[in-house]
mmCIF file of C-alpha atoms in Angstrom:
data_model
loop_
_atom_site.group_PDB
_atom_site.id
_atom_site.type_symbol
_atom_site.label_atom_id
_atom_site.label_comp_id
_atom_site.label_asym_id
_atom_site.label_seq_id
_atom_site.Cartn_x
_atom_site.Cartn_y
_atom_site.Cartn_z
ATOM 1 C CA UNK Z 4 34.135 -177.504 244.064
ATOM 2 C CA UNK Z 5 33.417 -174.614 241.685
ATOM 3 C CA UNK Z 6 31.996 -171.109 241.903
ATOM 4 C CA UNK Z 7 30.107 -170.831 238.612
ATOM 5 C CA UNK Z 8 32.329 -167.994 237.407
ATOM 6 C CA UNK Z 9 33.421 -169.058 233.920
ATOM 7 C CA UNK Z 10 37.158 -168.465 233.493
ATOM 8 C CA UNK Z 11 37.489 -169.076 229.771
ATOM 9 C CA UNK Z 12 36.284 -170.975 226.730
ATOM 10 C CA UNK Z 13 37.703 -174.262 225.567
ATOM 11 C CA UNK Z 14 37.291 -175.416 221.987
ATOM 12 C CA UNK Z 15 36.486 -179.015 221.078
ATOM 13 C CA UNK Z 16 39.329 -180.468 218.988
ATOM 14 C CA UNK Z 17 38.445 -184.164 218.895
ATOM 15 C CA UNK Z 18 35.564 -186.379 220.018
ATOM 16 C CA UNK Z 19 36.234 -190.106 220.131
ATOM 17 C CA UNK Z 20 33.515 -192.585 221.147
ATOM 18 C CA UNK Z 21 34.748 -195.322 223.487
ATOM 19 C CA UNK Z 22 33.225 -198.464 224.969
ATOM 20 C CA UNK Z 23 32.611 -196.640 228.248
ATOM 21 C CA UNK Z 24 31.572 -193.247 226.817
ATOM 22 C CA UNK Z 25 33.435 -190.428 225.084
ATOM 23 C CA UNK Z 26 37.035 -189.215 224.965
ATOM 24 C CA UNK Z 27 37.192 -185.495 224.263
ATOM 25 C CA UNK Z 28 40.138 -183.209 223.664
ATOM 26 C CA UNK Z 29 39.844 -179.469 224.221
ATOM 27 C CA UNK Z 30 42.096 -176.557 223.382
ATOM 28 C CA UNK Z 31 42.196 -174.581 226.625
ATOM 29 C CA UNK Z 32 43.426 -170.982 227.010
ATOM 30 C CA UNK Z 33 47.026 -170.711 228.148
ATOM 31 C CA UNK Z 34 46.023 -168.740 231.241
ATOM 32 C CA UNK Z 35 44.104 -171.758 232.576
ATOM 33 C CA UNK Z 36 46.945 -174.255 232.114
ATOM 34 C CA UNK Z 37 49.134 -173.039 234.995
ATOM 35 C CA UNK Z 38 49.791 -175.908 237.437
ATOM 36 C CA UNK Z 39 47.212 -178.089 235.679
ATOM 37 C CA UNK Z 40 48.035 -181.746 236.327
ATOM 38 C CA UNK Z 41 46.823 -185.172 235.297
ATOM 39 C CA UNK Z 42 43.858 -186.077 237.500
ATOM 40 C CA UNK Z 43 42.886 -182.466 238.195
ATOM 41 C CA UNK Z 44 39.172 -181.647 238.185
ATOM 42 C CA UNK Z 45 37.911 -179.162 235.608
ATOM 43 C CA UNK Z 46 34.373 -177.937 235.030
ATOM 44 C CA UNK Z 47 33.489 -178.377 231.343
ATOM 45 C CA UNK Z 48 30.107 -176.761 230.665
ATOM 46 C CA UNK Z 49 29.348 -177.410 234.327
ATOM 47 C CA UNK Z 50 30.416 -181.075 234.262
ATOM 48 C CA UNK Z 51 33.209 -182.077 236.629
ATOM 49 C CA UNK Z 52 35.751 -184.019 234.540
ATOM 50 C CA UNK Z 53 39.229 -185.307 235.369
ATOM 51 C CA UNK Z 54 42.213 -184.476 233.179
ATOM 52 C CA UNK Z 55 43.669 -187.602 231.539
ATOM 53 C CA UNK Z 56 46.305 -186.097 229.209
ATOM 54 C CA UNK Z 57 47.968 -182.710 228.701
ATOM 55 C CA UNK Z 58 49.821 -181.839 225.487
ATOM 56 C CA UNK Z 59 50.535 -178.137 225.424
ATOM 57 C CA UNK Z 60 47.168 -176.385 225.121
ATOM 58 C CA UNK Z 61 45.406 -179.667 224.316
ATOM 59 C CA UNK Z 62 43.775 -181.250 227.359
ATOM 60 C CA UNK Z 63 41.827 -184.511 227.225
ATOM 61 C CA UNK Z 64 39.034 -185.920 229.371
ATOM 62 C CA UNK Z 65 36.929 -189.066 229.487
ATOM 63 C CA UNK Z 66 33.158 -188.872 230.012
ATOM 64 C CA UNK Z 67 31.457 -192.159 230.880
ATOM 65 C CA UNK Z 68 28.047 -193.160 229.519
ATOM 66 C CA UNK Z 69 26.278 -192.238 232.769
ATOM 67 C CA UNK Z 70 27.653 -188.704 232.409
ATOM 68 C CA UNK Z 71 26.567 -188.502 228.773
ATOM 69 C CA UNK Z 72 23.043 -189.606 229.701
ATOM 70 C CA UNK Z 73 22.672 -186.816 232.262
ATOM 71 C CA UNK Z 74 24.443 -183.970 230.423
ATOM 72 C CA UNK Z 75 24.663 -182.329 227.002
ATOM 73 C CA UNK Z 76 28.293 -183.315 226.372
ATOM 74 C CA UNK Z 77 27.138 -185.861 223.812
ATOM 75 C CA UNK Z 78 25.581 -183.016 221.796
ATOM 76 C CA UNK Z 79 28.919 -181.281 221.258
ATOM 77 C CA UNK Z 80 30.632 -181.171 217.862
ATOM 78 C CA UNK Z 81 34.228 -180.546 216.865
ATOM 79 C CA UNK Z 82 34.734 -176.772 216.799
ATOM 80 C CA UNK Z 83 32.161 -176.042 219.503
ATOM 81 C CA UNK Z 84 33.204 -174.036 222.537
ATOM 82 C CA UNK Z 85 32.607 -175.037 226.163
ATOM 83 C CA UNK Z 86 32.705 -173.064 229.410
ATOM 84 C CA UNK Z 87 35.786 -173.821 231.491
ATOM 85 C CA UNK Z 88 36.402 -173.301 235.215
ATOM 86 C CA UNK Z 89 39.305 -174.694 237.202
ATOM 87 C CA UNK Z 90 38.398 -176.103 240.621
ATOM 88 C CA UNK Z 91 38.301 -173.507 243.402
ATOM 89 C CA UNK Z 92 40.978 -173.433 246.071
ATOM 90 C CA UNK Z 93 40.371 -172.769 249.735
ATOM 91 C CA UNK Z 94 40.337 -169.029 250.360
ATOM 92 C CA UNK Z 95 39.449 -168.096 246.771
ATOM 93 C CA UNK Z 96 36.779 -165.441 246.356
ATOM 94 C CA UNK Z 97 33.407 -166.919 245.428
ATOM 95 C CA UNK Z 98 31.472 -164.455 243.308
ATOM 96 C CA UNK Z 99 28.915 -167.080 242.284
ATOM 97 C CA UNK Z 100 27.600 -169.939 244.416
ATOM 98 C CA UNK Z 101 28.991 -173.279 245.575
ATOM 99 C CA UNK Z 102 28.789 -175.893 242.823
ATOM 100 C CA UNK Z 103 30.054 -179.452 242.571
ATOM 101 C CA UNK Z 104 29.975 -180.159 238.862
ATOM 102 C CA UNK Z 105 27.376 -182.884 239.459
ATOM 103 C CA UNK Z 106 24.864 -181.958 236.778
ATOM 104 C CA UNK Z 107 21.263 -182.534 237.871
ATOM 105 C CA UNK Z 108 19.788 -182.789 234.377
ATOM 106 C CA UNK Z 109 19.550 -181.016 231.059
ATOM 107 C CA UNK Z 110 16.898 -178.386 230.306
ATOM 108 C CA UNK Z 111 15.724 -177.343 226.858
ATOM 109 C CA UNK Z 112 15.841 -173.742 225.716
ATOM 110 C CA UNK Z 113 12.348 -172.376 225.049
ATOM 111 C CA UNK Z 114 13.506 -168.805 224.322
ATOM 112 C CA UNK Z 115 16.883 -167.116 223.974
ATOM 113 C CA UNK Z 116 17.881 -163.523 223.186
ATOM 114 C CA UNK Z 117 21.469 -162.316 223.397
ATOM 115 C CA UNK Z 118 21.170 -158.745 222.150
ATOM 116 C CA UNK Z 119 20.006 -155.586 223.875
ATOM 117 C CA UNK Z 120 18.295 -154.900 227.168
ATOM 118 C CA UNK Z 121 16.057 -157.973 226.873
ATOM 119 C CA UNK Z 122 18.909 -160.498 226.711
ATOM 120 C CA UNK Z 123 17.749 -163.683 228.423
ATOM 121 C CA UNK Z 124 17.417 -167.439 228.255
ATOM 122 C CA UNK Z 125 14.271 -169.339 229.199
ATOM 123 C CA UNK Z 126 14.378 -173.039 230.027
ATOM 124 C CA UNK Z 127 11.932 -175.896 230.422
ATOM 125 C CA UNK Z 128 13.028 -178.005 233.388
ATOM 126 C CA UNK Z 129 11.846 -181.571 233.886
ATOM 127 C CA UNK Z 130 10.477 -183.097 237.069
ATOM 128 C CA UNK Z 131 11.664 -183.546 239.782
ATOM 129 C CA UNK Z 132 14.105 -180.669 239.399
ATOM 130 C CA UNK Z 133 11.410 -178.071 238.799
ATOM 131 C CA UNK Z 134 10.559 -178.272 242.529
ATOM 132 C CA UNK Z 135 13.727 -176.301 243.238
ATOM 133 C CA UNK Z 136 12.975 -173.332 240.983
ATOM 134 C CA UNK Z 137 12.403 -170.037 242.822
ATOM 135 C CA UNK Z 138 12.580 -166.389 241.721
ATOM 136 C CA UNK Z 139 15.919 -164.985 242.928
ATOM 137 C CA UNK Z 140 17.215 -168.519 243.497
ATOM 138 C CA UNK Z 141 20.493 -169.801 242.083
ATOM 139 C CA UNK Z 142 20.867 -172.195 239.176
ATOM 140 C CA UNK Z 143 24.000 -173.351 237.405
ATOM 141 C CA UNK Z 144 23.496 -173.272 233.637
ATOM 142 C CA UNK Z 145 26.339 -174.859 231.660
ATOM 143 C CA UNK Z 146 28.569 -174.178 234.635
ATOM 144 C CA UNK Z 147 27.610 -170.505 234.922
ATOM 145 C CA UNK Z 148 26.134 -169.303 238.224
ATOM 146 C CA UNK Z 149 22.959 -167.406 237.385
ATOM 147 C CA UNK Z 150 20.035 -165.948 239.339
ATOM 148 C CA UNK Z 151 16.498 -166.825 238.289
ATOM 149 C CA UNK Z 152 14.506 -163.730 237.359
ATOM 150 C CA UNK Z 153 11.291 -165.731 236.939
ATOM 151 C CA UNK Z 154 10.279 -169.261 237.844
ATOM 152 C CA UNK Z 155 7.133 -171.388 237.749
ATOM 153 C CA UNK Z 156 7.741 -174.768 239.368
ATOM 154 C CA UNK Z 157 4.389 -176.179 238.247
ATOM 155 C CA UNK Z 158 5.155 -175.584 234.571
ATOM 156 C CA UNK Z 159 8.891 -176.224 234.918
ATOM 157 C CA UNK Z 160 9.611 -172.779 233.506
ATOM 158 C CA UNK Z 161 12.460 -170.488 234.477
ATOM 159 C CA UNK Z 162 14.092 -167.388 233.029
ATOM 160 C CA UNK Z 163 17.460 -165.759 233.615
ATOM 161 C CA UNK Z 164 18.284 -162.281 232.396
ATOM 162 C CA UNK Z 165 21.764 -161.952 230.920
ATOM 163 C CA UNK Z 166 24.208 -159.100 231.365
ATOM 164 C CA UNK Z 167 26.675 -158.332 228.523
ATOM 165 C CA UNK Z 168 29.619 -159.751 230.500
ATOM 166 C CA UNK Z 169 27.933 -163.145 230.869
ATOM 167 C CA UNK Z 170 27.261 -163.248 227.134
ATOM 168 C CA UNK Z 171 30.854 -162.197 226.378
ATOM 169 C CA UNK Z 172 32.637 -164.799 228.518
ATOM 170 C CA UNK Z 173 30.396 -167.845 227.973
ATOM 171 C CA UNK Z 174 29.468 -170.067 225.061
ATOM 172 C CA UNK Z 175 25.769 -169.215 225.090
ATOM 173 C CA UNK Z 176 26.089 -167.565 221.672
ATOM 174 C CA UNK Z 177 26.156 -170.972 219.947
ATOM 175 C CA UNK Z 178 22.810 -172.142 221.363
ATOM 176 C CA UNK Z 179 19.306 -171.869 219.920
ATOM 177 C CA UNK Z 180 15.733 -172.758 220.871
ATOM 178 C CA UNK Z 181 15.399 -176.507 221.417
ATOM 179 C CA UNK Z 182 19.023 -177.054 222.428
ATOM 180 C CA UNK Z 183 19.856 -178.563 225.810
ATOM 181 C CA UNK Z 184 21.806 -176.872 228.590
ATOM 182 C CA UNK Z 185 23.259 -178.507 231.688
ATOM 183 C CA UNK Z 186 21.685 -177.450 234.967
ATOM 184 C CA UNK Z 187 22.847 -178.028 238.530
ATOM 185 C CA UNK Z 188 20.469 -177.238 241.359
ATOM 186 C CA UNK Z 189 22.042 -175.482 244.323
ATOM 187 C CA UNK Z 190 22.595 -178.104 247.018
ATOM 188 C CA UNK Z 191 21.374 -175.940 249.912
ATOM 189 C CA UNK Z 192 18.148 -175.223 248.044
ATOM 190 C CA UNK Z 193 17.647 -178.915 247.330
ATOM 191 C CA UNK Z 194 18.227 -179.933 250.948
ATOM 192 C CA UNK Z 195 15.916 -177.235 252.297
ATOM 193 C CA UNK Z 196 13.065 -178.096 249.935
ATOM 194 C CA UNK Z 197 13.412 -181.829 250.581
ATOM 195 C CA UNK Z 198 13.372 -181.342 254.359
ATOM 196 C CA UNK Z 199 10.283 -179.107 254.225
ATOM 197 C CA UNK Z 200 8.464 -181.609 251.978
ATOM 198 C CA UNK Z 201 9.227 -184.481 254.368
ATOM 199 C CA UNK Z 202 8.024 -182.471 257.375
ATOM 200 C CA UNK Z 203 4.770 -181.573 255.618
ATOM 201 C CA UNK Z 204 4.224 -185.195 254.575
ATOM 202 C CA UNK Z 205 4.691 -186.388 258.167
ATOM 203 C CA UNK Z 206 2.326 -183.762 259.499
ATOM 204 C CA UNK Z 207 -0.293 -184.754 256.946
ATOM 205 C CA UNK Z 208 0.122 -188.433 257.832
ATOM 206 C CA UNK Z 209 -0.341 -187.668 261.549
ATOM 207 C CA UNK Z 210 -3.539 -185.732 260.858
ATOM 208 C CA UNK Z 211 -4.931 -188.635 258.851
ATOM 209 C CA UNK Z 212 -4.039 -191.178 261.563
ATOM 210 C CA UNK Z 213 -5.713 -189.029 264.245
ATOM 211 C CA UNK Z 214 -9.002 -188.742 262.383
#
């Protein structure tokens, strides 16, 4: 499990296509290597990946084709940076929201501004994930826990306003309009919405059957 508080930036060193997907090697900050072991789970731009090799600051992961289809990892190039978070331990402070690294989908950037008081990113979210967009709701964007300032579920539009610290510690600076970002819908929000929709559907069906 993760908190959505980005702990550092990894840099892509190699990308090697494989039969099952992609083998990627990242240079990870020394501070995030303490006690890191083979098989450990690491959030890479919000994607939960397992460590397969460790060679000093170089850490490698395998992403299977199903992961590449659902995320933006296949868009990465050598030299790009990615948001890194080690898995949370029981008792750790959670300054974000509970995340699992199971990316729901990618969303395309429709507007992005990283300077000044109007710093923000706006996304176009595809169905069915747009049903879970609410103002003041949580959304993981490339592994970063963010609060939606605006949302329109019918249009699949959402906007997050960015504080300077978020811009400083994440890799958002390398993105532009049209690029894809990984999103993970908060599980509690998804469960609540799904339950309410099922209840309303049953009530509607009962009304029809009683007519």
